[in-house]
Amino acid sequence: ITDKINALPDGANYFSLEFFPPKTAMGFANLQSRLERMSQALRPLFVTVTWGAGGSTATKSLELAEICQRQLGLTTCLHLTCTNMDRALVDEALEQAKVLGIRNILALRGDAPRSEEYRDDNKLPEQDSNKDFTWAIDLVRYIRKQYGDYFCVGVAAYPEGHSDESHPEHQNPSYDIPHLVEKTQAGADFIMTQLFYDVEKYDRFERMLREHESGAFKTIPIIPGLMPIQSYSILRRTTKLSHANLPADLLARLDAVKADDDMVKKVGVKILSEMVEHIKARPDVAKRGFHFYTLNLEKAVSHILEDTHLIGLIPVDDDDAIETTPAINLEPPN
Ligand code: FAD
């Protein structure tokens, strides 16, 4: 990923798309067609594939990553969590990623076990044999130790602070920053953020990082994470879960149309496009990227990319072989 970013000319913009592995074979078939369409029509710099906390989607995540990397020839980044799952699974996932030709890992802690899963003595449950990993930094260090520079490693950051129900007092970006400095110094190559809708908060966060006294964030790519608005209820749920602030003016625009799903989507595209333009206008970054949490849906992100002129900026790589049949519209998207 960072090689591809570095190869872009100054002033270029790029974007990436996140997908999660569907539960069923039919879901996989539908997503594969959608991925073919989206990758050819939109040309993301890279795609990412999520990893279920505790390794719950390990097989399916690797299956989807294989489709993206091998069959569709997309530069693929596999998310990988490291806590609350068997240590062998971390090794297996990294080895399998290497076999598939995947060169990018988003190294995450994953969510901690629920409090009732802790033993009385407050230690991790017995089945968590993975005592070497407590924080994402442990995984970053581990990947560097085991694989040197083979993988390009990304880490997560939280423009509004990491939301941890058990320590709500820590939800403050300045609490996270020393840990983010450590993750970066341990060998992270890029930073990808949690979703947000408050661009002022994002601006402050990015400025805080760029100007940080450690110098750790002077040049590292910081990719803002954006979630297109698919419906009023999904928006309210995801912002609640991630503790993302919905600025009053945005909420008022959506409240005014909340009974009409199509209008919510339209207003949502407008809002996201404005956010992209706002961030693009910041003069301080030579190459500006955007990461979209697609929820495996196609329309909203396509409209946003079209409205903000982000489509097709990435040259087609001759090595990007498409081995599958051409895209056919199998189902009404979204
Ligand atoms: P860490 O970097 O370990 O940080 C977690 C918290 O602990 C932060 O508040 C940090 O400040 C604090 N901390 C870090 N180190 C220390 C220390 N040494 N001492 C004390 N406190 C410390 N989850 C999934 O399960 N699957 C996914 O695919 C997935 N993808 C994601 C993609 C992105 C872009 C983002 C932003 C999040 C994603 N998550 C995913 C969620 C993530 O796993 C959770 O938010 C998790 O709770 C924290 O992960 P982290 O990697 O940020 O952890």
Tab-separated table of C-alpha atoms and ligand atoms in Angstrom:
chain	number	residue	atom	x	y	z
A	1	ILE	CA	0.000	0.000	0.000
A	2	THR	CA	2.680	2.511	0.926
A	3	ASP	CA	4.625	1.655	-2.255
A	4	LYS	CA	1.509	2.427	-4.246
A	5	ILE	CA	0.906	5.659	-2.338
A	6	ASN	CA	4.518	6.719	-2.796
A	7	ALA	CA	4.263	6.076	-6.531
A	8	LEU	CA	1.388	8.562	-6.877
A	9	PRO	CA	2.264	12.072	-8.012
A	10	ASP	CA	2.064	14.869	-5.455
A	11	GLY	CA	-1.430	16.300	-5.277
A	12	ALA	CA	-3.021	12.941	-6.138
A	13	ASN	CA	-5.992	11.611	-4.220
A	14	TYR	CA	-6.767	7.946	-3.682
A	15	PHE	CA	-9.303	5.800	-1.884
A	16	SER	CA	-9.765	2.318	-0.481
A	17	LEU	CA	-12.845	0.194	0.139
A	18	GLU	CA	-13.612	-2.100	3.062
A	19	PHE	CA	-15.558	-5.355	2.722
A	20	PHE	CA	-16.577	-7.998	5.227
A	21	PRO	CA	-16.952	-11.727	4.474
A	22	PRO	CA	-20.585	-12.735	3.902
A	23	LYS	CA	-21.993	-15.625	5.918
A	24	THR	CA	-23.345	-17.733	3.046
A	25	ALA	CA	-22.136	-19.105	-0.294
A	26	MET	CA	-24.848	-17.065	-2.034
A	27	GLY	CA	-23.617	-13.957	-0.226
A	28	PHE	CA	-20.077	-14.682	-1.429
A	29	ALA	CA	-21.239	-15.129	-5.041
A	30	ASN	CA	-23.149	-11.849	-4.937
A	31	LEU	CA	-20.279	-9.988	-3.323
A	32	GLN	CA	-17.815	-11.362	-5.843
A	33	SER	CA	-19.874	-9.954	-8.741
A	34	ARG	CA	-20.207	-6.664	-6.941
A	35	LEU	CA	-16.481	-6.556	-6.251
A	36	GLU	CA	-15.719	-7.172	-9.903
A	37	ARG	CA	-18.003	-4.337	-10.944
A	38	MET	CA	-16.725	-1.975	-8.278
A	39	SER	CA	-13.055	-2.676	-8.820
A	40	GLN	CA	-13.304	-2.188	-12.570
A	41	ALA	CA	-15.550	0.843	-12.459
A	42	LEU	CA	-14.122	2.644	-9.430
A	43	ARG	CA	-10.484	1.542	-9.298
A	44	PRO	CA	-9.629	1.757	-5.606
A	45	LEU	CA	-5.951	1.917	-4.659
A	46	PHE	CA	-6.601	-1.052	-2.397
A	47	VAL	CA	-9.354	-2.959	-0.627
A	48	THR	CA	-9.496	-4.237	2.930
A	49	VAL	CA	-11.145	-7.352	4.350
A	50	THR	CA	-12.372	-7.369	7.933
A	51	TRP	CA	-11.576	-10.004	10.555
A	52	GLY	CA	-14.213	-11.082	13.071
A	53	ALA	CA	-13.170	-10.432	16.670
A	54	GLY	CA	-11.653	-13.537	18.214
A	55	GLY	CA	-11.019	-15.012	14.765
A	56	SER	CA	-14.725	-15.767	14.300
A	57	THR	CA	-14.531	-15.186	10.527
A	58	ALA	CA	-10.976	-16.468	9.980
A	59	THR	CA	-11.762	-18.920	7.159
A	60	LYS	CA	-14.217	-16.636	5.417
A	61	SER	CA	-11.970	-13.573	5.761
A	62	LEU	CA	-9.130	-15.466	4.127
A	63	GLU	CA	-11.489	-16.739	1.435
A	64	LEU	CA	-12.624	-13.199	0.638
A	65	ALA	CA	-9.045	-11.907	0.773
A	66	GLU	CA	-8.076	-14.606	-1.721
A	67	ILE	CA	-10.863	-13.548	-4.101
A	68	CYS	CA	-9.750	-9.916	-3.860
A	69	GLN	CA	-6.019	-10.496	-4.142
A	70	ARG	CA	-5.763	-13.470	-6.455
A	71	GLN	CA	-8.882	-13.567	-8.577
A	72	LEU	CA	-9.527	-9.854	-8.906
A	73	GLY	CA	-5.890	-8.759	-8.726
A	74	LEU	CA	-6.694	-6.076	-6.140
A	75	THR	CA	-4.077	-4.902	-3.679
A	76	THR	CA	-5.608	-6.367	-0.548
A	77	CYS	CA	-5.154	-5.562	3.099
A	78	LEU	CA	-6.246	-8.217	5.586
A	79	HIS	CA	-7.453	-6.939	8.953
A	80	LEU	CA	-6.108	-9.108	11.764
A	81	THR	CA	-6.949	-8.936	15.454
A	82	CYS	CA	-4.730	-10.465	18.093
A	83	THR	CA	-6.559	-10.772	21.409
A	84	ASN	CA	-9.070	-13.279	22.631
A	85	MET	CA	-8.196	-15.906	20.101
A	86	ASP	CA	-5.825	-18.780	19.789
A	87	ARG	CA	-2.233	-17.753	19.170
A	88	ALA	CA	-1.977	-20.402	16.425
A	89	LEU	CA	-4.668	-18.548	14.498
A	90	VAL	CA	-2.511	-15.419	14.287
A	91	ASP	CA	0.365	-17.492	12.905
A	92	GLU	CA	-1.900	-19.320	10.509
A	93	ALA	CA	-3.512	-16.115	9.229
A	94	LEU	CA	-0.149	-14.451	8.582
A	95	GLU	CA	1.253	-17.534	6.866
A	96	GLN	CA	-1.876	-17.953	4.779
A	97	ALA	CA	-1.825	-14.252	3.828
A	98	LYS	CA	1.743	-14.684	2.645
A	99	VAL	CA	0.838	-17.765	0.597
A	100	LEU	CA	-1.983	-15.784	-1.047
A	101	GLY	CA	0.406	-13.016	-2.012
A	102	ILE	CA	-1.134	-10.524	0.404
A	103	ARG	CA	1.420	-7.911	1.454
A	104	ASN	CA	-0.718	-5.722	3.750
A	105	ILE	CA	-2.065	-6.308	7.246
A	106	LEU	CA	-4.161	-3.930	9.363
A	107	ALA	CA	-2.903	-4.900	12.825
A	108	LEU	CA	-5.634	-4.557	15.444
A	109	ARG	CA	-6.183	-5.478	19.036
A	110	GLY	CA	-9.770	-6.570	18.467
A	111	ASP	CA	-12.360	-6.223	21.122
A	112	ALA	CA	-11.601	-7.489	24.603
A	113	PRO	CA	-13.630	-10.397	25.974
A	114	ARG	CA	-16.861	-9.287	27.607
A	115	SER	CA	-16.463	-8.696	31.321
A	116	GLU	CA	-18.399	-11.821	32.282
A	117	GLU	CA	-15.819	-13.882	30.425
A	118	TYR	CA	-13.051	-12.808	32.781
A	119	ARG	CA	-12.228	-15.199	35.573
A	120	ASP	CA	-12.742	-14.145	39.177
A	121	ASP	CA	-9.088	-13.219	39.489
A	122	ASN	CA	-9.606	-10.803	36.578
A	123	LYS	CA	-7.296	-12.705	34.277
A	124	LEU	CA	-8.153	-13.559	30.702
A	125	PRO	CA	-10.202	-16.734	30.243
A	126	GLU	CA	-8.337	-20.040	29.923
A	127	GLN	CA	-9.217	-20.458	26.261
A	128	ASP	CA	-7.289	-17.274	25.486
A	129	SER	CA	-3.967	-19.027	25.044
A	130	ASN	CA	-2.693	-15.925	23.354
A	131	LYS	CA	-1.031	-14.219	26.315
A	132	ASP	CA	1.624	-12.605	24.148
A	133	PHE	CA	-0.862	-10.146	22.720
A	134	THR	CA	-2.592	-7.548	24.831
A	135	TRP	CA	-2.590	-4.512	22.569
A	136	ALA	CA	-2.344	-3.961	18.832
A	137	ILE	CA	1.288	-2.899	19.266
A	138	ASP	CA	2.111	-6.479	20.308
A	139	LEU	CA	0.878	-7.672	16.917
A	140	VAL	CA	2.792	-4.942	15.066
A	141	ARG	CA	5.993	-6.015	16.874
A	142	TYR	CA	5.255	-9.680	16.250
A	143	ILE	CA	4.735	-9.178	12.510
A	144	ARG	CA	7.984	-7.219	12.278
A	145	LYS	CA	9.850	-9.880	14.260
A	146	GLN	CA	8.501	-12.806	12.257
A	147	TYR	CA	8.307	-11.283	8.801
A	148	GLY	CA	10.649	-8.287	8.756
A	149	ASP	CA	9.466	-5.872	6.086
A	150	TYR	CA	7.468	-8.430	4.117
A	151	PHE	CA	4.155	-6.922	5.215
A	152	CYS	CA	3.111	-3.308	4.989
A	153	VAL	CA	1.402	-2.784	8.362
A	154	GLY	CA	-1.468	-0.436	9.111
A	155	VAL	CA	-2.866	0.495	12.526
A	156	ALA	CA	-6.131	1.983	13.760
A	157	ALA	CA	-6.642	5.453	15.215
A	158	TYR	CA	-9.627	7.230	16.720
A	159	PRO	CA	-10.263	10.906	15.880
A	160	GLU	CA	-12.757	11.148	18.752
A	161	GLY	CA	-10.866	8.856	21.116
A	162	HIS	CA	-11.200	5.094	21.436
A	163	SER	CA	-14.571	4.185	22.887
A	164	ASP	CA	-14.061	1.637	25.619
A	165	GLU	CA	-17.164	0.958	27.666
A	166	SER	CA	-15.114	-0.216	30.637
A	167	HIS	CA	-13.018	2.965	30.654
A	168	PRO	CA	-15.260	5.753	29.327
A	169	GLU	CA	-12.916	8.291	30.904
A	170	HIS	CA	-10.288	7.311	28.334
A	171	GLN	CA	-12.389	8.376	25.373
A	172	ASN	CA	-10.186	11.241	24.437
A	173	PRO	CA	-7.781	11.388	21.483
A	174	SER	CA	-4.980	12.648	23.694
A	175	TYR	CA	-5.228	9.490	25.824
A	176	ASP	CA	-4.600	7.354	22.719
A	177	ILE	CA	-1.841	9.398	21.120
A	178	PRO	CA	1.124	8.130	23.205
A	179	HIS	CA	0.004	4.584	22.334
A	180	LEU	CA	-0.336	5.532	18.691
A	181	VAL	CA	3.191	6.964	18.786
A	182	GLU	CA	4.399	3.603	20.107
A	183	LYS	CA	2.499	1.659	17.447
A	184	THR	CA	4.006	3.858	14.756
A	185	GLN	CA	7.507	3.585	16.175
A	186	ALA	CA	7.092	-0.195	16.421
A	187	GLY	CA	6.820	-0.288	12.648
A	188	ALA	CA	3.371	0.772	11.437
A	189	ASP	CA	3.433	2.065	7.860
A	190	PHE	CA	0.044	3.749	7.708
A	191	ILE	CA	-2.802	4.825	9.959
A	192	MET	CA	-6.477	4.281	9.226
A	193	THR	CA	-9.129	5.977	11.306
A	194	GLN	CA	-12.392	5.033	12.903
A	195	LEU	CA	-15.461	6.432	11.149
A	196	PHE	CA	-16.493	9.976	12.002
A	197	TYR	CA	-18.957	12.609	10.785
A	198	ASP	CA	-17.509	15.611	12.582
A	199	VAL	CA	-14.894	17.000	10.200
A	200	GLU	CA	-13.823	19.715	12.642
A	201	LYS	CA	-12.888	17.031	15.162
A	202	TYR	CA	-11.071	15.132	12.443
A	203	ASP	CA	-9.150	18.276	11.442
A	204	ARG	CA	-8.070	18.823	15.039
A	205	PHE	CA	-7.013	15.193	15.385
A	206	GLU	CA	-4.954	15.144	12.212
A	207	ARG	CA	-3.312	18.447	13.122
A	208	MET	CA	-2.517	17.080	16.590
A	209	LEU	CA	-0.806	14.077	14.998
A	210	ARG	CA	1.103	15.989	12.343
A	211	GLU	CA	2.374	18.504	14.892
A	212	HIS	CA	3.113	15.955	17.606
A	213	GLU	CA	6.405	16.578	19.388
A	214	SER	CA	7.538	12.987	18.802
A	215	GLY	CA	7.656	13.623	15.054
A	216	ALA	CA	6.147	10.137	14.624
A	217	PHE	CA	3.354	11.333	12.335
A	218	LYS	CA	5.141	13.822	10.103
A	219	THR	CA	4.947	11.778	6.920
A	220	ILE	CA	3.021	8.584	7.666
A	221	PRO	CA	-0.180	8.253	5.579
A	222	ILE	CA	-3.223	8.971	7.771
A	223	ILE	CA	-6.310	7.717	5.993
A	224	PRO	CA	-9.649	9.034	7.287
A	225	GLY	CA	-12.360	6.372	7.595
A	226	LEU	CA	-15.762	7.337	6.180
A	227	MET	CA	-18.998	5.391	6.319
A	228	PRO	CA	-21.533	6.256	3.606
A	229	ILE	CA	-25.020	6.754	5.022
A	230	GLN	CA	-27.095	3.740	3.976
A	231	SER	CA	-30.113	4.376	6.181
A	232	TYR	CA	-31.155	6.515	9.099
A	233	SER	CA	-31.277	3.560	11.477
A	234	ILE	CA	-27.859	2.176	10.466
A	235	LEU	CA	-26.386	5.637	10.906
A	236	ARG	CA	-27.817	6.037	14.402
A	237	ARG	CA	-26.666	2.551	15.372
A	238	THR	CA	-23.109	2.842	14.038
A	239	THR	CA	-22.536	6.299	15.472
A	240	LYS	CA	-23.811	5.089	18.842
A	241	LEU	CA	-21.536	2.031	18.773
A	242	SER	CA	-18.475	3.969	17.693
A	243	HIS	CA	-19.349	7.012	19.834
A	244	ALA	CA	-19.001	9.213	16.750
A	245	ASN	CA	-20.456	12.681	17.121
A	246	LEU	CA	-23.202	13.618	14.659
A	247	PRO	CA	-22.970	17.404	14.353
A	248	ALA	CA	-26.349	19.096	14.901
A	249	ASP	CA	-26.568	20.531	11.368
A	250	LEU	CA	-26.003	17.104	9.781
A	251	LEU	CA	-28.540	15.512	12.070
A	252	ALA	CA	-31.092	18.218	11.244
A	253	ARG	CA	-30.644	17.598	7.497
A	254	LEU	CA	-31.196	13.872	7.995
A	255	ASP	CA	-34.016	14.270	10.521
A	256	ALA	CA	-35.899	16.344	7.958
A	257	VAL	CA	-36.041	13.367	5.540
A	258	LYS	CA	-35.806	10.404	7.870
A	259	ALA	CA	-39.151	8.927	6.807
A	260	ASP	CA	-37.971	8.668	3.196
A	261	ASP	CA	-35.153	6.102	2.708
A	262	ASP	CA	-34.228	7.341	-0.760
A	263	MET	CA	-33.937	10.910	0.446
A	264	VAL	CA	-31.805	9.808	3.418
A	265	LYS	CA	-29.424	8.160	0.941
A	266	LYS	CA	-29.373	11.245	-1.283
A	267	VAL	CA	-28.734	13.623	1.591
A	268	GLY	CA	-26.177	11.120	2.897
A	269	VAL	CA	-24.251	11.182	-0.383
A	270	LYS	CA	-24.249	14.982	-0.272
A	271	ILE	CA	-23.005	15.005	3.329
A	272	LEU	CA	-20.214	12.518	2.652
A	273	SER	CA	-19.198	14.358	-0.523
A	274	GLU	CA	-18.954	17.596	1.449
A	275	MET	CA	-16.818	15.824	4.050
A	276	VAL	CA	-14.466	14.515	1.341
A	277	GLU	CA	-14.178	17.966	-0.262
A	278	HIS	CA	-13.518	19.560	3.133
A	279	ILE	CA	-10.699	17.134	3.888
A	280	LYS	CA	-9.314	17.335	0.349
A	281	ALA	CA	-9.052	21.095	0.711
A	282	ARG	CA	-6.577	20.768	3.583
A	283	PRO	CA	-3.329	21.961	2.053
A	284	ASP	CA	-0.926	20.027	4.249
A	285	VAL	CA	-0.867	16.570	2.651
A	286	ALA	CA	0.798	15.755	-0.666
A	287	LYS	CA	-1.325	12.654	-1.312
A	288	ARG	CA	-4.728	12.450	0.286
A	289	GLY	CA	-6.470	9.124	0.772
A	290	PHE	CA	-9.970	8.196	1.935
A	291	HIS	CA	-11.108	4.852	3.282
A	292	PHE	CA	-14.758	3.875	2.855
A	293	TYR	CA	-16.558	1.444	5.129
A	294	THR	CA	-18.813	0.098	2.376
A	295	LEU	CA	-20.846	-2.415	4.414
A	296	ASN	CA	-20.501	-4.407	1.154
A	297	LEU	CA	-22.849	-1.954	-0.558
A	298	GLU	CA	-22.164	-0.289	-3.839
A	299	LYS	CA	-24.410	2.614	-4.693
A	300	ALA	CA	-23.747	5.241	-2.049
A	301	VAL	CA	-19.969	4.943	-2.227
A	302	SER	CA	-20.059	5.023	-6.045
A	303	HIS	CA	-22.099	8.252	-5.993
A	304	ILE	CA	-19.769	9.849	-3.442
A	305	LEU	CA	-16.691	8.902	-5.467
A	306	GLU	CA	-18.303	10.247	-8.623
A	307	ASP	CA	-19.379	13.517	-7.007
A	308	THR	CA	-15.918	14.082	-5.549
A	309	HIS	CA	-14.024	13.074	-8.707
A	310	LEU	CA	-12.142	10.283	-6.972
A	311	ILE	CA	-13.007	7.577	-9.518
A	312	GLY	CA	-10.437	6.128	-11.841
A	313	LEU	CA	-7.513	8.178	-10.613
A	314	ILE	CA	-5.421	5.081	-10.129
A	315	PRO	CA	-3.763	3.714	-13.274
A	316	VAL	CA	-4.687	0.131	-14.155
A	317	ASP	CA	-1.848	-2.195	-13.288
A	318	ASP	CA	-0.987	-4.583	-16.141
A	319	ASP	CA	-0.424	-7.343	-13.606
A	320	ASP	CA	-3.946	-6.996	-12.262
A	321	ALA	CA	-5.300	-10.096	-13.964
A	322	ILE	CA	-9.034	-10.542	-13.826
A	323	GLU	CA	-9.530	-14.296	-14.029
A	324	THR	CA	-13.242	-14.347	-13.421
A	325	THR	CA	-16.080	-13.777	-15.879
A	326	PRO	CA	-17.037	-10.186	-16.654
A	327	ALA	CA	-19.395	-8.502	-14.245
A	328	ILE	CA	-23.065	-9.305	-14.634
A	329	ASN	CA	-25.647	-7.505	-12.580
A	330	LEU	CA	-27.001	-10.417	-10.559
A	331	GLU	CA	-29.178	-8.549	-8.143
A	332	PRO	CA	-30.308	-5.046	-7.443
A	333	PRO	CA	-27.326	-3.590	-5.571
A	334	ASN	CA	-27.864	-2.378	-2.036
B	1	FAD	P1	-4.979	-0.673	20.517
B	1	FAD	O1	-4.093	0.082	19.615
B	1	FAD	O2	-4.360	-1.742	21.340
B	1	FAD	O3	-5.715	0.391	21.433
B	1	FAD	C1	-6.903	0.095	22.150
B	1	FAD	C2	-7.046	1.071	23.313
B	1	FAD	O4	-6.076	0.735	24.287
B	1	FAD	C3	-6.799	2.539	22.983
B	1	FAD	O5	-7.614	3.312	23.820
B	1	FAD	C4	-5.341	2.751	23.341
B	1	FAD	O6	-5.062	4.107	23.676
B	1	FAD	C5	-5.197	1.845	24.553
B	1	FAD	N1	-3.849	1.291	24.693
B	1	FAD	C6	-3.013	0.860	23.711
B	1	FAD	N2	-1.858	0.412	24.245
B	1	FAD	C7	-1.962	0.562	25.594
B	1	FAD	C8	-1.116	0.291	26.696
B	1	FAD	N3	0.105	-0.225	26.514
B	1	FAD	N4	-1.566	0.587	27.944
B	1	FAD	C9	-2.797	1.110	28.149
B	1	FAD	N5	-3.658	1.389	27.135
B	1	FAD	C10	-3.246	1.118	25.883
B	1	FAD	N6	-12.218	-4.986	15.004
B	1	FAD	C11	-12.364	-6.271	14.595
B	1	FAD	O7	-12.668	-7.143	15.410
B	1	FAD	N7	-12.204	-6.621	13.279
B	1	FAD	C12	-11.855	-5.735	12.325
B	1	FAD	O8	-11.707	-6.085	11.147
B	1	FAD	C13	-11.674	-4.361	12.718
B	1	FAD	N8	-11.309	-3.419	11.821
B	1	FAD	C14	-11.079	-2.136	12.239
B	1	FAD	C15	-10.651	-1.192	11.306
B	1	FAD	C16	-10.409	0.123	11.696
B	1	FAD	C17	-9.908	1.125	10.687
B	1	FAD	C18	-10.643	0.516	13.044
B	1	FAD	C19	-10.446	1.940	13.468
B	1	FAD	C20	-11.081	-0.420	13.981
B	1	FAD	C21	-11.290	-1.754	13.598
B	1	FAD	N9	-11.697	-2.731	14.510
B	1	FAD	C22	-11.872	-4.029	14.089
B	1	FAD	C23	-12.011	-2.369	15.902
B	1	FAD	C24	-10.821	-2.571	16.876
B	1	FAD	O9	-10.443	-3.924	16.938
B	1	FAD	C25	-11.298	-2.081	18.235
B	1	FAD	O10	-11.568	-0.706	18.212
B	1	FAD	C26	-10.402	-2.437	19.402
B	1	FAD	O11	-11.141	-2.201	20.600
B	1	FAD	C27	-9.122	-1.596	19.492
B	1	FAD	O12	-8.230	-1.975	18.534
B	1	FAD	P2	-6.858	-1.154	18.315
B	1	FAD	O13	-6.121	-1.905	17.292
B	1	FAD	O14	-7.149	0.272	18.095
B	1	FAD	O15	-6.195	-1.362	19.756
